[in-house]
Coordinates of C-alpha atoms and ligand atoms in Angstrom, one line a residue:
M1 CA 113.0 109.5 92.3
P2 CA 116.7 108.9 91.8
E3 CA 117.5 106.9 88.5
P4 CA 119.4 103.7 89.3
N5 CA 122.5 105.0 87.6
D6 CA 122.4 107.5 90.2
V7 CA 122.5 105.3 93.2
L8 CA 124.7 102.3 91.6
P9 CA 127.2 103.3 89.1
V10 CA 128.7 99.7 88.0
T11 CA 126.4 98.1 85.5
I12 CA 126.6 94.6 83.6
Q13 CA 126.0 95.7 79.7
H14 CA 123.6 93.3 77.8
P15 CA 122.5 94.6 74.3
R16 CA 119.2 92.7 74.7
F17 CA 118.5 94.2 78.2
P18 CA 119.2 98.0 77.7
R19 CA 116.9 98.4 80.7
A20 CA 118.5 95.8 82.9
S21 CA 122.0 97.1 81.8
R22 CA 121.5 100.4 83.6
W23 CA 121.3 98.5 86.9
D24 CA 124.2 97.9 89.3
A25 CA 126.0 94.8 88.9
N26 CA 126.9 94.5 92.8
W27 CA 123.4 94.9 93.4
Q28 CA 122.4 92.5 91.1
L29 CA 125.1 89.7 92.5
Q30 CA 124.3 90.4 95.9
N31 CA 120.6 89.9 95.6
M32 CA 120.1 87.4 93.0
L33 CA 118.6 83.9 93.9
G34 CA 118.8 82.2 90.4
T35 CA 119.1 83.7 86.8
N36 CA 119.4 87.1 86.4
P37 CA 115.6 88.3 87.5
L38 CA 116.2 91.7 85.6
W39 CA 117.0 90.2 82.0
L40 CA 114.0 87.6 82.9
T41 CA 111.7 90.6 83.6
E42 CA 112.6 92.5 80.8
E43 CA 112.2 89.6 78.3
L44 CA 108.8 88.8 79.9
M45 CA 108.0 92.6 79.3
H46 CA 108.3 92.1 75.7
H47 CA 105.3 90.0 75.8
L48 CA 103.2 91.7 78.5
P49 CA 101.1 95.0 78.2
L50 CA 101.7 96.8 81.5
Q51 CA 100.8 100.4 81.9
P52 CA 102.3 102.8 84.5
G53 CA 100.0 103.1 87.5
M54 CA 98.9 99.5 86.9
R55 CA 98.6 97.1 90.3
V56 CA 101.0 94.0 89.6
L57 CA 101.6 90.9 92.1
D58 CA 105.2 89.7 91.9
L59 CA 104.6 86.3 93.3
G60 CA 107.8 84.4 94.7
C61 CA 109.6 87.6 94.4
G62 CA 112.5 86.8 96.3
R63 CA 114.5 89.7 97.3
G64 CA 112.4 92.0 95.3
M65 CA 114.6 92.6 92.4
S66 CA 112.1 91.9 89.8
S67 CA 109.6 94.2 92.0
A68 CA 111.8 97.3 91.8
F69 CA 112.7 96.8 88.4
L70 CA 109.0 96.7 87.4
A71 CA 108.1 99.9 89.4
Q72 CA 111.4 101.7 88.5
E73 CA 111.2 100.7 84.6
Y74 CA 107.6 100.6 83.8
G75 CA 106.1 103.0 86.7
V76 CA 103.3 100.0 87.8
Q77 CA 102.8 99.5 91.5
V78 CA 104.2 96.0 93.0
W79 CA 103.0 93.8 95.8
A80 CA 106.3 92.1 96.4
A81 CA 105.1 88.7 98.0
D82 CA 107.4 86.1 99.2
L83 CA 107.6 83.2 101.6
W84 CA 110.8 82.7 102.7
V85 CA 112.5 86.1 102.2
S86 CA 111.4 88.9 104.9
P87 CA 109.5 91.7 103.9
D88 CA 111.4 93.9 106.3
E89 CA 114.6 92.9 104.4
N90 CA 112.9 93.6 100.9
W91 CA 111.2 97.1 102.5
Q92 CA 114.9 98.1 103.3
R93 CA 116.0 97.3 99.6
V94 CA 113.1 99.0 98.3
R95 CA 113.5 102.4 100.5
D96 CA 117.1 102.5 99.5
L97 CA 116.1 102.6 96.1
G98 CA 113.6 105.4 96.8
L99 CA 110.9 103.0 95.4
D100 CA 109.0 102.8 98.7
H101 CA 106.1 104.7 96.9
L102 CA 105.7 101.8 94.5
V103 CA 106.6 98.7 96.0
Y104 CA 104.9 97.2 99.0
P105 CA 106.6 93.9 100.3
I106 CA 104.5 91.2 102.0
Q107 CA 105.1 87.7 103.3
A108 CA 102.7 85.5 101.6
E109 CA 102.1 81.9 100.7
A110 CA 101.2 81.3 97.1
H111 CA 98.3 78.9 98.1
T112 CA 96.8 81.3 100.6
L113 CA 97.3 84.8 99.4
P114 CA 95.5 87.6 101.2
F115 CA 94.1 89.8 98.6
A116 CA 90.5 90.8 97.1
G117 CA 89.4 89.1 94.0
G118 CA 90.2 91.0 90.7
F119 CA 92.6 93.6 92.7
F120 CA 95.4 93.1 90.3
D121 CA 95.9 94.0 86.7
A122 CA 98.7 91.3 86.6
V123 CA 100.5 88.9 88.5
V124 CA 103.9 88.3 87.5
C125 CA 106.3 85.2 88.7
V126 CA 109.9 85.5 87.9
D127 CA 111.7 82.1 88.4
A128 CA 109.4 80.7 90.9
W129 CA 106.2 79.4 89.6
H130 CA 107.7 75.9 88.9
L131 CA 108.5 75.6 92.7
F132 CA 104.6 75.8 93.8
G133 CA 102.5 76.0 90.8
L134 CA 102.7 72.6 89.4
G135 CA 99.4 71.4 90.3
E136 CA 95.9 71.6 88.4
G137 CA 93.8 74.3 89.7
F138 CA 96.5 76.6 91.1
A139 CA 96.8 78.9 88.0
G140 CA 92.9 79.2 88.2
R141 CA 93.2 80.3 91.8
I142 CA 95.8 82.8 91.3
A143 CA 93.7 84.3 88.3
H144 CA 91.1 84.9 90.8
Y145 CA 92.9 87.9 92.0
V146 CA 93.3 89.5 88.6
R147 CA 90.7 91.6 86.9
P148 CA 89.0 90.6 83.7
G149 CA 91.1 91.7 80.7
G150 CA 94.2 91.6 83.0
H151 CA 97.4 89.1 82.7
L152 CA 99.1 86.1 84.3
A153 CA 102.9 85.8 83.4
M154 CA 105.7 83.4 83.9
I155 CA 109.1 83.0 83.0
G156 CA 111.9 81.0 84.3
P157 CA 113.5 77.7 83.9
G158 CA 112.1 74.8 81.7
L159 CA 112.5 72.6 78.8
V160 CA 112.4 72.6 75.2
A161 CA 109.9 69.7 75.1
E162 CA 109.2 66.9 77.7
F163 CA 111.1 64.0 78.1
E164 CA 109.2 61.2 76.7
H165 CA 111.7 58.4 76.5
G166 CA 113.5 59.5 79.9
L167 CA 116.4 61.6 80.7
P168 CA 119.0 61.8 77.6
Q169 CA 122.0 60.2 78.3
H170 CA 124.2 63.6 78.3
I171 CA 122.4 65.5 81.3
I172 CA 122.0 62.4 83.5
P173 CA 125.5 63.1 85.6
F174 CA 124.0 66.9 86.1
W175 CA 120.4 66.1 86.8
Q176 CA 119.3 67.2 90.5
Q177 CA 116.4 67.3 92.2
E178 CA 115.8 71.2 91.6
F179 CA 115.4 70.2 88.0
W180 CA 112.7 67.7 88.6
S181 CA 109.9 70.5 88.5
L182 CA 111.0 71.7 84.8
H183 CA 108.4 71.6 82.3
S184 CA 107.9 72.9 78.4
P185 CA 106.0 75.4 76.9
N186 CA 103.5 73.4 75.7
W187 CA 103.0 71.6 79.1
W188 CA 102.4 74.8 80.8
R189 CA 99.7 75.7 78.2
D190 CA 98.0 72.6 78.4
L191 CA 97.8 73.0 82.2
W192 CA 96.8 76.6 82.2
Q193 CA 94.6 76.4 79.0
Q194 CA 92.4 73.8 81.2
E195 CA 91.5 76.4 83.8
A196 CA 88.1 78.4 83.0
G197 CA 88.5 81.9 82.7
L198 CA 92.6 81.6 81.6
D199 CA 93.0 82.1 77.9
V200 CA 96.9 81.2 77.3
I201 CA 98.0 84.1 74.7
Y202 CA 101.6 83.2 74.8
A203 CA 103.6 79.7 75.6
D204 CA 107.4 79.6 73.9
I205 CA 111.0 79.0 75.2
V206 CA 112.9 82.4 75.4
P207 CA 115.3 82.4 72.1
D208 CA 118.5 81.4 73.2
G209 CA 117.5 81.3 77.0
W210 CA 120.0 78.6 77.4
K211 CA 122.4 80.7 76.7
L212 CA 121.2 83.8 78.7
W213 CA 121.1 81.5 81.6
L214 CA 124.6 80.1 81.2
Q215 CA 126.0 83.7 80.5
W216 CA 124.4 85.1 84.1
E217 CA 125.9 81.6 85.7
E218 CA 129.3 82.7 84.3
I219 CA 129.2 86.1 85.4
A220 CA 128.0 84.7 89.0
R221 CA 131.0 82.1 88.8
D222 CA 133.5 85.0 88.0
A223 CA 132.2 86.9 90.9
D224 CA 132.8 83.7 93.1
Y225 CA 129.5 82.3 93.5
E226 CA 130.7 78.8 93.6
Y227 CA 126.9 77.3 93.4
A228 CA 127.1 78.3 89.5
A229 CA 129.4 75.6 88.8
D230 CA 126.5 73.0 88.6
D231 CA 124.2 74.9 86.2
I232 CA 127.2 75.8 84.0
S233 CA 128.2 72.1 83.5
L234 CA 124.5 71.0 82.8
L235 CA 123.6 74.2 80.7
Q236 CA 127.2 73.3 78.5
A237 CA 126.6 69.4 78.2
D238 CA 123.1 70.2 77.0
A239 CA 123.6 73.3 74.7
G240 CA 120.3 74.1 74.5
Q241 CA 118.8 70.7 73.3
N242 CA 116.7 70.3 76.2
I243 CA 117.3 72.8 78.9
A244 CA 115.6 76.3 78.1
L245 CA 113.9 79.4 79.7
V246 CA 110.4 79.4 79.1
C247 CA 107.4 81.9 79.3
T248 CA 103.9 81.5 79.7
I249 CA 101.3 84.5 79.4
A250 CA 97.5 84.1 80.0
R251 CA 94.6 86.9 79.7
I252 CA 92.1 86.5 82.3
S253 CA 88.8 86.3 80.4
D254 CA 86.3 89.2 80.6
V255 CA 83.7 86.8 82.3
D256 CA 84.8 86.5 86.0
P257 CA 84.7 82.8 86.5
G258 CA 83.8 83.1 89.8
C259 CA 86.2 80.5 91.3
D260 CA 86.9 80.8 95.1
P261 CA 90.7 81.3 96.1
Ligands
SAM301 C1 114.6 80.9 92.7 S1 113.6 82.2 93.8 C2 113.4 83.4 92.6 C3 113.1 84.5 93.4 C4 112.8 85.9 92.4 N1 111.8 85.8 92.0 C5 114.0 85.9 91.6 O1 114.0 85.9 90.4 O2 115.2 86.6 92.1 C6 112.2 81.4 94.2 C7 111.6 82.3 95.2 O3 110.1 81.6 95.5 C8 109.7 81.8 96.6 N2 108.7 80.6 97.3 C9 108.8 79.4 96.9 N3 107.8 78.6 97.5 C10 106.9 79.8 97.5 C11 105.5 79.9 98.0 N4 104.9 78.5 98.4 N5 104.9 80.9 98.1 C12 105.5 82.1 97.8 N6 106.8 82.0 97.7 C13 107.7 81.1 97.3 C14 110.7 81.5 97.5 O4 110.6 82.1 98.7 C15 111.9 82.0 96.5 O5 112.2 83.6 97.2

């Protein structure tokens, strides 16, 4: 299997993400759908005990960047599931990286997944859970696909704390519909912890996550991705007071709760 550097020579160096720093910058910019999924995945992996050969569902994988990264860097097998991005397109990307023995693209809707109960060692979700997983019961249904002792893990945009007194004045001008689904680590902990069979072992903001998010948007802006300007305005105005990257990880209890998907 080729090393990413053999295939993709130009990189974006970040001292916090030595693995992601080896990956090609243009590939990252061409395939991104939000905050850099390689950075987010490497951050998530600081807290997630995956071993080579494990079966991982990458839920809402987009263009499969996190899927390829998990396979290449950590040696896991990844089922790369997404609703809107075609699996044909993702398969081509996977083959181009020489990862076709480890990454399996599939088109799937997060609420009607076509997998056997207990099949996966982990479900990971990068920058997507907030789009489909706000409802009570959803995390429990996803946990059905994970073996006892396995993990459910998500990382993505969120809040430092819930807005108890309405939106702060300084972010009102920048607050768009896409931000309405953002929540704090405590909110996610409460939502997940009420599910039978889920034990939340980590729920926190990513240290200086807003700065990472801003750094990535500035890289995207400098590469002429105009949409980045909106997020940059919000992140600069807020300076980490409210907007964050959040990470939540739960362990599936050893006793299968037996919930139907
Ligand atoms: C912001 S993108 C992030 C994609 C990818 N994880 C990344 O970080 O590049 C969110 C992804 O969630 C997927 N998505 C949204 N709703 C979904 C659903 N109900 N089921 C499966 N995927 C969904 C979209 O197709 C999109 O690719």
